[in-house]
Coordinates of C-alpha atoms in Angstrom, one line a residue:
Chain A
X1 CA -32.2 7.0 4.8
X2 CA -28.7 7.2 6.0
X3 CA -28.4 3.5 5.8
X4 CA -29.5 3.6 2.3
X5 CA -27.2 6.3 1.3
X6 CA -24.4 4.7 3.2
X7 CA -24.6 1.5 1.3
X8 CA -24.9 3.4 -1.9
X9 CA -21.7 5.3 -1.4
X10 CA -20.0 2.3 -0.2
X11 CA -20.5 0.8 -3.5
X12 CA -19.3 3.8 -5.3
X13 CA -16.4 4.1 -2.9
X14 CA -15.1 0.9 -4.0
X15 CA -15.1 2.1 -7.5
X16 CA -13.1 5.1 -6.8
X17 CA -10.5 3.6 -4.6
X18 CA -9.8 1.0 -7.1
X19 CA -8.8 3.9 -9.1
X20 CA -7.1 5.6 -6.4
X21 CA -5.1 2.4 -5.8
X22 CA -4.2 2.8 -9.3
X23 CA -1.0 2.6 -11.0
X24 CA 2.2 4.4 -11.9
X25 CA 4.2 5.4 -14.9
X26 CA 3.2 4.0 -18.2
X27 CA 6.6 2.7 -19.1
X28 CA 6.0 -0.4 -21.0
X29 CA 5.2 -4.0 -20.1
X30 CA 6.5 -5.1 -16.7
X31 CA 9.4 -7.5 -16.6
X32 CA 9.7 -9.9 -13.7
X33 CA 8.2 -7.4 -11.2
X34 CA 8.1 -8.5 -7.7
X35 CA 4.9 -8.1 -5.7
X36 CA 6.1 -5.2 -3.6
X37 CA 7.3 -3.2 -6.6
X38 CA 4.1 -3.9 -8.4
X39 CA 2.0 -2.8 -5.5
X40 CA 4.2 0.3 -5.1
X41 CA 3.6 1.3 -8.6
X42 CA -0.1 0.5 -8.4
X43 CA -0.8 2.8 -5.5
X44 CA 0.8 5.8 -7.3
X45 CA -0.5 5.3 -10.7
X46 CA -3.4 7.7 -10.7
X47 CA -0.9 10.6 -10.3
X48 CA 0.5 9.8 -13.7
X49 CA -2.3 8.1 -15.7
X50 CA -5.5 9.8 -17.0
X51 CA -8.4 7.7 -18.2
X52 CA -12.1 7.4 -18.8
X53 CA -14.0 4.2 -18.0
X54 CA -17.0 2.5 -16.5
X55 CA -16.7 0.7 -13.2
X56 CA -19.1 -1.8 -11.6
X57 CA -18.7 -2.4 -7.9
X58 CA -20.5 -4.8 -5.6
X59 CA -20.5 -4.9 -1.9
X60 CA -21.7 -8.1 -0.3
X61 CA -23.4 -7.8 3.0
X62 CA -24.7 -10.8 5.0
X63 CA -28.0 -11.2 3.2
X64 CA -27.8 -9.0 0.3
X65 CA -25.4 -7.4 -2.3
X66 CA -25.4 -3.9 -3.6
X67 CA -24.1 -3.0 -7.0
X68 CA -23.2 0.4 -8.5
X69 CA -22.2 1.4 -11.9
X70 CA -20.2 4.7 -12.3
X71 CA -18.7 6.5 -15.3
X72 CA -15.3 7.8 -14.1
X73 CA -13.1 10.4 -15.8
X74 CA -9.8 11.0 -14.2
X75 CA -7.4 13.6 -15.2
X76 CA -3.9 13.0 -13.6
X77 CA -2.8 13.9 -11.1
X78 CA -5.8 15.0 -9.0
X79 CA -9.1 15.6 -10.9
X80 CA -11.9 13.2 -10.6
X81 CA -15.4 13.1 -12.2
X82 CA -17.9 10.4 -11.2
X83 CA -21.2 10.1 -12.9
X84 CA -23.6 7.5 -11.4
X85 CA -25.3 5.4 -14.0
X86 CA -26.9 2.8 -11.7
X87 CA -28.8 2.1 -9.4
X88 CA -31.8 4.0 -10.4
X89 CA -32.0 6.1 -7.2
X90 CA -28.5 7.3 -7.7
X91 CA -28.8 8.0 -11.4
X92 CA -27.6 11.5 -12.2
X93 CA -25.5 12.0 -9.1
X94 CA -22.2 13.7 -10.0
X95 CA -19.1 14.0 -7.9
X96 CA -16.2 16.3 -8.9
X97 CA -13.0 16.3 -6.9
X98 CA -9.6 17.8 -7.1
X99 CA -8.5 15.8 -4.1
X100 CA -8.6 19.0 -2.0
X101 CA -12.3 19.8 -2.4
X102 CA -15.1 17.6 -3.7
X103 CA -18.5 18.8 -4.8
X104 CA -21.3 16.3 -4.8
X105 CA -24.2 17.3 -7.0
X106 CA -27.7 15.9 -6.0
X107 CA -30.0 17.0 -8.8
X108 CA -33.0 15.5 -6.9
X109 CA -32.5 18.0 -4.0
X110 CA -31.0 20.8 -5.9
X111 CA -28.0 20.8 -3.6
X112 CA -24.3 20.7 -4.0
X113 CA -22.5 19.3 -1.1
X114 CA -18.9 20.6 -0.6
X115 CA -16.4 18.6 1.3
X116 CA -13.0 19.7 2.3
X117 CA -11.0 16.6 1.4
X118 CA -7.8 17.8 3.1
X119 CA -9.4 18.7 6.3
X120 CA -11.7 15.6 6.6
X121 CA -9.1 13.2 5.4
X122 CA -5.8 14.2 6.8
X123 CA -4.3 10.9 5.7
X124 CA -5.2 11.2 2.0
X125 CA -1.7 12.2 1.0
X126 CA -0.1 9.5 3.2
X127 CA 1.5 6.8 1.2
X128 CA 0.5 3.3 1.7
X129 CA 2.6 2.0 4.5
X130 CA 4.3 -0.6 2.3
X131 CA 6.7 -1.6 5.1
X132 CA 3.8 -2.6 7.3
X133 CA 2.1 -4.4 4.4
X134 CA 5.3 -6.2 3.7
X135 CA 5.7 -7.2 7.3
X136 CA 2.1 -8.5 7.7
X137 CA 1.3 -9.8 4.2
X138 CA 2.8 -12.1 1.6
X139 CA 2.5 -10.3 -1.8
X140 CA 2.2 -12.9 -4.5
X141 CA 2.3 -12.2 -8.2
X142 CA 0.0 -14.5 -10.1
X143 CA -0.6 -15.4 -13.7
X144 CA -1.3 -13.0 -16.5
X145 CA -4.9 -12.7 -17.6
X146 CA -7.0 -9.8 -19.0
X147 CA -9.6 -7.3 -17.6
X148 CA -11.5 -5.0 -19.9
X149 CA -9.3 -6.0 -22.8
X150 CA -6.1 -5.1 -21.1
X151 CA -3.4 -7.5 -20.0
X152 CA -3.1 -7.6 -16.3
X153 CA -1.1 -9.3 -13.5
X154 CA -2.8 -10.6 -10.4
X155 CA -1.5 -9.7 -7.0
X156 CA -2.6 -11.6 -4.0
X157 CA -2.2 -10.3 -0.5
X158 CA -2.2 -13.2 2.0
X159 CA -1.9 -12.7 5.8
X160 CA 1.4 -13.9 7.3
X161 CA -0.4 -14.8 10.4
X162 CA -3.7 -16.5 9.4
X163 CA -2.7 -17.5 5.8
X164 CA -6.0 -15.9 4.8
X165 CA -6.3 -14.2 1.4
X166 CA -7.3 -10.7 2.2
X167 CA -7.2 -8.9 -1.3
X168 CA -6.6 -9.6 -4.8
X169 CA -5.7 -7.0 -7.4
X170 CA -5.6 -7.2 -11.1
X171 CA -3.0 -4.6 -12.3
X172 CA -2.6 -3.4 -15.8
X173 CA 0.8 -4.5 -17.1
X174 CA 1.4 -1.4 -18.9
X175 CA -0.1 1.4 -16.9
X176 CA -0.2 -0.3 -13.5
X177 CA -3.7 1.0 -13.0
X178 CA -5.8 -1.5 -10.8
X179 CA -8.4 -2.7 -13.1
X180 CA -10.1 -5.1 -10.7
X181 CA -10.0 -5.7 -7.0
X182 CA -11.6 -8.2 -4.7
X183 CA -11.6 -8.1 -0.9
X184 CA -12.3 -11.1 1.3
X185 CA -13.7 -11.7 4.8
X186 CA -11.6 -13.6 7.3
X187 CA -13.7 -16.7 6.5
X188 CA -12.7 -16.5 2.9
X189 CA -16.0 -15.2 1.5
X190 CA -15.9 -12.2 -0.8
X191 CA -16.6 -8.9 0.8
X192 CA -16.5 -6.6 -2.3
X193 CA -15.6 -6.6 -5.8
X194 CA -14.8 -3.7 -8.2
X195 CA -13.9 -4.0 -11.8
X196 CA -13.6 -1.8 -14.9
X197 CA -16.1 -2.8 -17.5
X198 CA -14.2 -0.7 -19.9
X199 CA -11.3 1.8 -19.7
X200 CA -9.7 4.1 -22.2
X201 CA -6.4 5.7 -21.3
X202 CA -6.1 9.2 -22.6
X203 CA -3.4 11.9 -22.7
X204 CA -5.7 14.6 -21.4
X205 CA -9.3 15.6 -20.7
X206 CA -11.0 19.0 -21.0
X207 CA -10.4 20.9 -17.8
X208 CA -14.1 22.0 -17.9
X209 CA -15.2 18.6 -17.0
X210 CA -13.6 19.0 -13.5
X211 CA -14.4 22.6 -12.7
X212 CA -16.1 23.0 -9.4
X213 CA -19.0 25.3 -10.1
X214 CA -22.6 25.6 -8.8
X215 CA -25.2 25.5 -11.5
X216 CA -28.1 28.0 -11.5
X217 CA -30.8 26.6 -9.4
X218 CA -28.7 24.6 -7.1
X219 CA -27.4 25.6 -3.7
X220 CA -24.0 25.1 -2.3
X221 CA -24.0 23.6 1.2
X222 CA -21.4 22.3 3.5
X223 CA -20.8 18.6 3.6
X224 CA -19.9 16.4 6.4
X225 CA -17.8 17.4 9.3
X226 CA -15.5 14.9 11.1
X227 CA -13.1 15.2 13.9
X228 CA -9.6 15.8 13.0
X229 CA -7.3 13.0 13.7
X230 CA -4.1 13.0 15.6
X231 CA -1.2 10.6 16.4
X232 CA -0.9 12.3 19.7
X233 CA -3.4 9.9 21.3
X234 CA -2.1 10.4 24.9
X235 CA -3.1 14.1 24.8
X236 CA -6.3 13.4 23.1
X237 CA -7.2 10.8 25.8
X238 CA -6.1 13.2 28.6
X239 CA -8.5 15.8 27.3
X240 CA -11.5 13.5 27.0
X241 CA -14.3 14.0 29.5
X242 CA -14.2 10.4 30.4
X243 CA -11.4 7.8 30.9
X244 CA -10.5 6.4 27.5
X245 CA -9.6 2.7 27.5
X246 CA -7.5 0.7 25.0
X247 CA -7.4 -3.0 24.2
X248 CA -4.8 -4.9 26.1
X249 CA -4.3 -7.2 23.2
X250 CA -4.6 -6.8 19.4
X251 CA -4.6 -9.2 16.5
X252 CA -1.3 -10.0 15.0
X253 CA 0.1 -7.1 13.0
X254 CA -2.3 -4.5 14.2
X255 CA -1.2 -1.4 16.1
X256 CA -2.7 2.0 17.1
X257 CA -2.5 4.5 14.2
X258 CA -4.2 7.6 15.3
X259 CA -7.3 8.9 17.2
X260 CA -10.0 11.6 16.8
X261 CA -12.7 13.0 18.9
X262 CA -16.0 14.5 17.9
X263 CA -19.0 15.8 19.7
X264 CA -22.3 15.1 18.1
X265 CA -25.6 16.2 19.6
X266 CA -23.8 16.7 22.9
X267 CA -22.1 13.2 22.9
X268 CA -18.4 13.3 22.9
X269 CA -17.0 10.3 21.2
X270 CA -13.4 9.2 21.0
X271 CA -12.2 7.2 18.0
X272 CA -9.1 5.0 18.1
X273 CA -8.0 3.7 14.8
X274 CA -5.9 0.5 14.4
X275 CA -4.4 -0.9 11.2
X276 CA -2.2 -3.8 10.0
X277 CA -1.4 -1.9 6.8
X278 CA -4.4 -3.2 4.7
X279 CA -7.1 -3.9 7.2
X280 CA -8.4 -1.3 9.7
X281 CA -10.8 -1.1 12.7
X282 CA -12.0 1.7 14.9
X283 CA -12.9 1.6 18.5
X284 CA -15.4 4.3 19.5
X285 CA -16.0 5.2 23.1
X286 CA -18.5 7.6 24.6
X287 CA -20.1 8.0 28.0
X288 CA -23.7 7.3 27.1
X289 CA -23.8 3.6 27.9
X290 CA -26.3 3.4 25.1
X291 CA -26.1 1.0 22.2
X292 CA -26.5 2.6 18.7
X293 CA -29.6 2.0 16.8
X294 CA -28.9 -0.5 14.0
X295 CA -30.5 0.3 10.7
X296 CA -31.3 -2.3 8.1
X297 CA -30.8 -5.9 9.1
X298 CA -31.5 -6.7 12.7
X299 CA -28.3 -7.0 14.7
X300 CA -27.2 -10.4 16.2
X301 CA -26.2 -11.0 19.8
X302 CA -22.7 -11.8 20.8
X303 CA -20.9 -12.0 24.1
X304 CA -18.0 -9.5 24.6
X305 CA -16.0 -10.5 27.6
X306 CA -19.3 -11.5 29.4
X307 CA -21.2 -8.4 28.3
X308 CA -24.1 -8.5 26.0
X309 CA -23.1 -7.1 22.6
X310 CA -24.7 -6.7 19.2
X311 CA -23.2 -7.0 15.8
X312 CA -24.1 -6.5 12.2
X313 CA -22.6 -6.1 8.8
X314 CA -23.1 -2.7 7.3
X315 CA -21.8 -1.5 4.0
X316 CA -19.3 -4.2 4.0
X317 CA -18.0 -3.3 7.5
X318 CA -18.5 -5.3 10.7
X319 CA -20.0 -3.2 13.5
X320 CA -20.0 -4.5 17.1
X321 CA -21.3 -2.6 20.1
X322 CA -21.7 -3.2 23.8
X323 CA -21.8 -1.3 27.1
X324 CA -19.2 -1.7 29.8
X325 CA -19.6 0.4 33.0
X326 CA -20.7 3.9 32.0
X327 CA -19.2 3.6 28.5
X328 CA -20.6 2.5 25.2
X329 CA -17.9 0.8 23.2
X330 CA -18.4 0.3 19.5
X331 CA -16.0 -1.3 17.0
X332 CA -16.2 -0.9 13.2
X333 CA -13.9 -2.4 10.6
X334 CA -13.0 -4.9 7.9
X335 CA -12.3 -7.4 10.7
X336 CA -14.8 -10.2 11.5
X337 CA -17.2 -9.6 14.4
X338 CA -15.8 -12.6 16.3
X339 CA -12.4 -11.2 16.1
X340 CA -13.6 -7.7 17.2
X341 CA -15.4 -9.4 20.1
X342 CA -12.0 -11.0 21.2
X343 CA -10.4 -7.6 21.1
X344 CA -13.3 -6.1 22.9
X345 CA -13.1 -8.7 25.7
X346 CA -9.7 -7.4 26.6
X347 CA -11.1 -3.9 27.3
X348 CA -11.7 -3.1 31.0
X349 CA -13.1 0.4 31.6
Chain B
X1 CA -39.5 28.9 -7.7
X2 CA -37.5 32.0 -7.3
X3 CA -34.4 31.7 -5.3
X4 CA -32.8 34.5 -3.3
X5 CA -29.2 35.1 -4.2
X6 CA -26.5 37.3 -2.6
X7 CA -23.5 39.1 -3.9
X8 CA -21.2 38.5 -1.0
X9 CA -18.5 41.0 -0.1
X10 CA -15.8 40.7 2.5
X11 CA -17.6 43.3 4.7
X12 CA -20.9 41.5 4.5
X13 CA -19.2 38.1 5.0
X14 CA -17.4 39.2 8.2
X15 CA -20.6 40.8 9.5
X16 CA -22.5 37.5 9.1
X17 CA -19.6 35.3 10.1
X18 CA -20.8 34.6 13.7
X19 CA -24.2 33.7 12.6
X20 CA -22.8 31.5 9.8
X21 CA -20.7 29.6 12.4
X22 CA -23.7 29.1 14.6
X23 CA -25.9 28.0 11.7
X24 CA -28.3 30.8 12.1
X25 CA -28.4 32.0 8.5
X26 CA -31.0 31.0 5.9
X27 CA -29.8 28.7 3.2
X28 CA -29.1 31.3 0.5
X29 CA -26.9 33.5 2.8
X30 CA -25.3 30.4 4.3
X31 CA -24.3 29.2 0.7
X32 CA -23.1 32.6 -0.2
X33 CA -20.7 32.8 2.7
X34 CA -19.6 29.3 2.3
X35 CA -18.7 30.0 -1.4
X36 CA -17.1 33.3 -0.5
X37 CA -14.7 31.8 2.1
X38 CA -13.7 29.1 -0.3
X39 CA -12.2 31.7 -2.5
X40 CA -11.3 34.6 -0.2
X41 CA -8.2 33.8 2.0
X42 CA -8.7 36.7 4.3
X43 CA -12.3 35.8 5.2
X44 CA -11.3 32.2 5.5
X45 CA -8.6 33.1 8.0
X46 CA -11.2 35.3 9.8
X47 CA -13.7 32.3 9.8
X48 CA -11.0 30.0 11.1
X49 CA -10.1 32.3 13.9
X50 CA -13.7 32.6 14.9
X51 CA -14.1 28.9 14.9
X52 CA -11.1 28.4 17.0
X53 CA -12.2 31.0 19.4
X54 CA -15.6 29.5 19.6
X55 CA -14.2 26.1 20.3
X56 CA -11.8 27.3 23.0
X57 CA -14.7 29.1 24.7
X58 CA -16.9 25.9 24.4
X59 CA -14.0 23.9 26.0
X60 CA -13.7 26.3 28.8
X61 CA -17.4 26.3 29.4
X62 CA -17.6 22.5 29.6
X63 CA -21.1 21.2 29.8
X64 CA -22.9 24.3 29.9
X65 CA -21.4 25.7 26.8
X66 CA -24.6 26.4 25.0
X67 CA -25.8 29.1 27.3
X68 CA -22.6 31.1 27.5
X69 CA -22.2 30.8 23.8
X70 CA -25.5 32.6 23.2
X71 CA -24.2 35.4 25.5
X72 CA -20.9 35.5 23.6
X73 CA -22.6 35.8 20.3
X74 CA -24.6 38.7 21.7
X75 CA -21.6 40.4 22.9
X76 CA -19.9 40.0 19.6
X77 CA -22.7 41.5 17.8
X78 CA -22.5 44.4 20.2
X79 CA -18.8 44.7 19.9
X80 CA -19.1 44.9 16.1
X81 CA -20.8 47.8 17.0
X82 CA -22.5 50.1 15.0
X83 CA -22.2 53.8 15.0
X84 CA -22.2 55.7 18.2
X85 CA -25.7 55.8 19.6
X86 CA -27.8 58.9 19.4
X87 CA -29.8 60.4 22.2
X88 CA -32.7 58.2 21.7
X89 CA -30.6 55.1 21.7
X90 CA -28.9 56.2 24.8
X91 CA -32.3 56.8 26.6
X92 CA -33.4 53.3 25.4
X93 CA -30.2 51.8 26.6
X94 CA -30.6 53.5 29.9
X95 CA -34.1 52.1 30.4
X96 CA -33.3 48.6 28.9
X97 CA -31.8 47.0 31.9
X98 CA -34.8 48.0 34.0
X99 CA -37.4 46.8 31.6
X100 CA -35.7 43.8 29.9
X101 CA -33.4 42.7 32.6
X102 CA -35.9 40.6 34.6
X103 CA -37.4 39.2 31.4
X104 CA -34.0 38.4 30.0
X105 CA -33.0 36.7 33.2
X106 CA -36.1 34.6 33.2
X107 CA -35.5 33.5 29.6
X108 CA -31.9 32.7 30.3
X109 CA -33.0 30.8 33.4
X110 CA -35.4 28.7 31.5
X111 CA -32.9 28.1 28.7
X112 CA -30.4 27.1 31.3
X113 CA -32.8 24.7 33.0
X114 CA -33.7 23.1 29.7
X115 CA -30.0 22.7 28.8
X116 CA -29.2 21.3 32.1
X117 CA -32.1 18.9 31.9
X118 CA -31.0 17.8 28.5
X119 CA -27.4 17.3 29.6
X120 CA -28.6 15.2 32.6
X121 CA -31.1 13.1 30.6
X122 CA -29.4 12.4 27.4
X123 CA -32.1 10.5 25.5
X124 CA -30.5 10.3 22.0
X125 CA -28.3 7.5 20.7
X126 CA -26.0 7.5 17.8
X127 CA -26.9 5.4 14.8
X128 CA -24.8 2.5 13.5
X129 CA -24.2 4.3 10.1
X130 CA -22.7 7.1 12.0
X131 CA -20.0 5.0 13.4
X132 CA -19.4 3.3 10.0
X133 CA -19.1 6.7 8.3
X134 CA -16.7 8.0 10.9
X135 CA -14.5 4.9 10.6
X136 CA -14.4 5.1 6.9
X137 CA -13.7 8.9 6.9
X138 CA -10.7 8.5 9.2
X139 CA -9.3 5.6 7.2
X140 CA -9.6 7.2 3.7
X141 CA -5.8 7.6 3.7
X142 CA -5.4 3.9 3.2
X143 CA -5.5 3.0 -0.4
X144 CA -6.8 -0.4 0.6
X145 CA -9.9 1.1 2.0
X146 CA -12.2 1.7 -0.9
X147 CA -15.1 2.4 1.2
X148 CA -13.5 5.7 2.2
X149 CA -15.8 7.6 -0.1
X150 CA -18.8 6.3 1.6
X151 CA -18.2 8.7 4.5
X152 CA -16.3 11.2 2.8
X153 CA -18.9 12.0 0.1
X154 CA -22.0 11.4 2.0
X155 CA -24.7 14.0 1.6
X156 CA -28.0 13.7 3.2
X157 CA -26.7 12.6 6.5
X158 CA -24.5 15.6 6.7
X159 CA -26.5 18.4 7.8
X160 CA -29.3 16.9 9.7
X161 CA -29.7 14.7 12.7
X162 CA -29.7 11.4 10.8
X163 CA -26.9 10.2 13.0
X164 CA -28.8 10.7 16.1
X165 CA -32.0 8.7 16.6
X166 CA -34.7 8.7 19.3
X167 CA -34.6 5.8 21.6

């Protein structure tokens, strides 16, 4: 079930973040904006622009694709309401968020899951590291076109190292809201697509739409718990019950961003998070020397520095796992499995 | 279906806080406390302090944390102490070690053995979706990462053992 849900939310996720990667001030049509300026405005747009619309998102896995349709109402700067229209098994799901707390209403189970956004996602307020993006990517402004009846400019983000197209954004010329977004795998194939089928910009929306309340007949329960991340990786590693190892080499442009640790069912897992500004991957380590159980499609075999590893594509993310010594090492991210295996080969517990 | 509802007060919240932290309350009371600490700063601070204390004790206890924590919880309950005991209670208290001591020791020993055995023979493995969710949750700060909501807003996999699977 978790796999099913995971995929499902993945789809919805794309929807929302397309909005979150939304645009800035509504100050008239753009004039000769350079790529960086346009991106800068796009990532801050949702703080200024309120809207209602319908978004369709598709996440492409290796052998399948999952689509989700969500009705989204956003009241700037921080209120969100997502109403799931499709697929059928998600119909009726409602998510309300004020970017501090989010309630997820599950009518089928009569539960409301409460998640502390601030606690679970310490980086939510962090601005996009535009310096890093600029360092690692060419930001190219393309031709004018239209999405959902609005004039947009296209923005292509191309790796400075591999020349691979990593993302394309379609940004409303007036509001700077991202109206469409596509992400691509390293081999050029599409990984996900999110697009507004329709969108209407509004001055305001009723506050009641976004009020976090628990209806009669539903029970409020706590949502997921995650380890709190820290940039003090050295201290975190020193406190771990096993020796934490780090890759000796990284792909161009990537560096260690932060780390976290969590204990689940008695298993302490350390997570190291790397990023190049747009793409991210995590390295998980625990002392179980046990591969995770892969849900859904059967994993494929791959050698990781001479060790037998397994990889799969799950919810648009590559996941690669292998054992080395007493450790289980698992990598997850929007980086191809072969590239992950190359990084993993440099790990020596 | 009739649902039990509770009007949560600060006093009741604090009385039940330890059980809440250890997940020992029924769903209705758990929900009531959860809702209360969302809106009551004092109780939330109390809850946070309890959580931090619990974590520090767990850290100090290392691998055998489960057993000592049970003891700690009991001590806490006792410390929250009720009114001064009457004569009957004192008599019971005086007899309790003699009657219950061996039995309690046996129970604790069994629990300890089970915990030790579990620690030595970890048979569970994490699921692949667990790792994906953890990754997405920690990278939500990046506007480029749409899938953040996948982990952040998950539901069914939260409060159960869906992340842990039998071999």
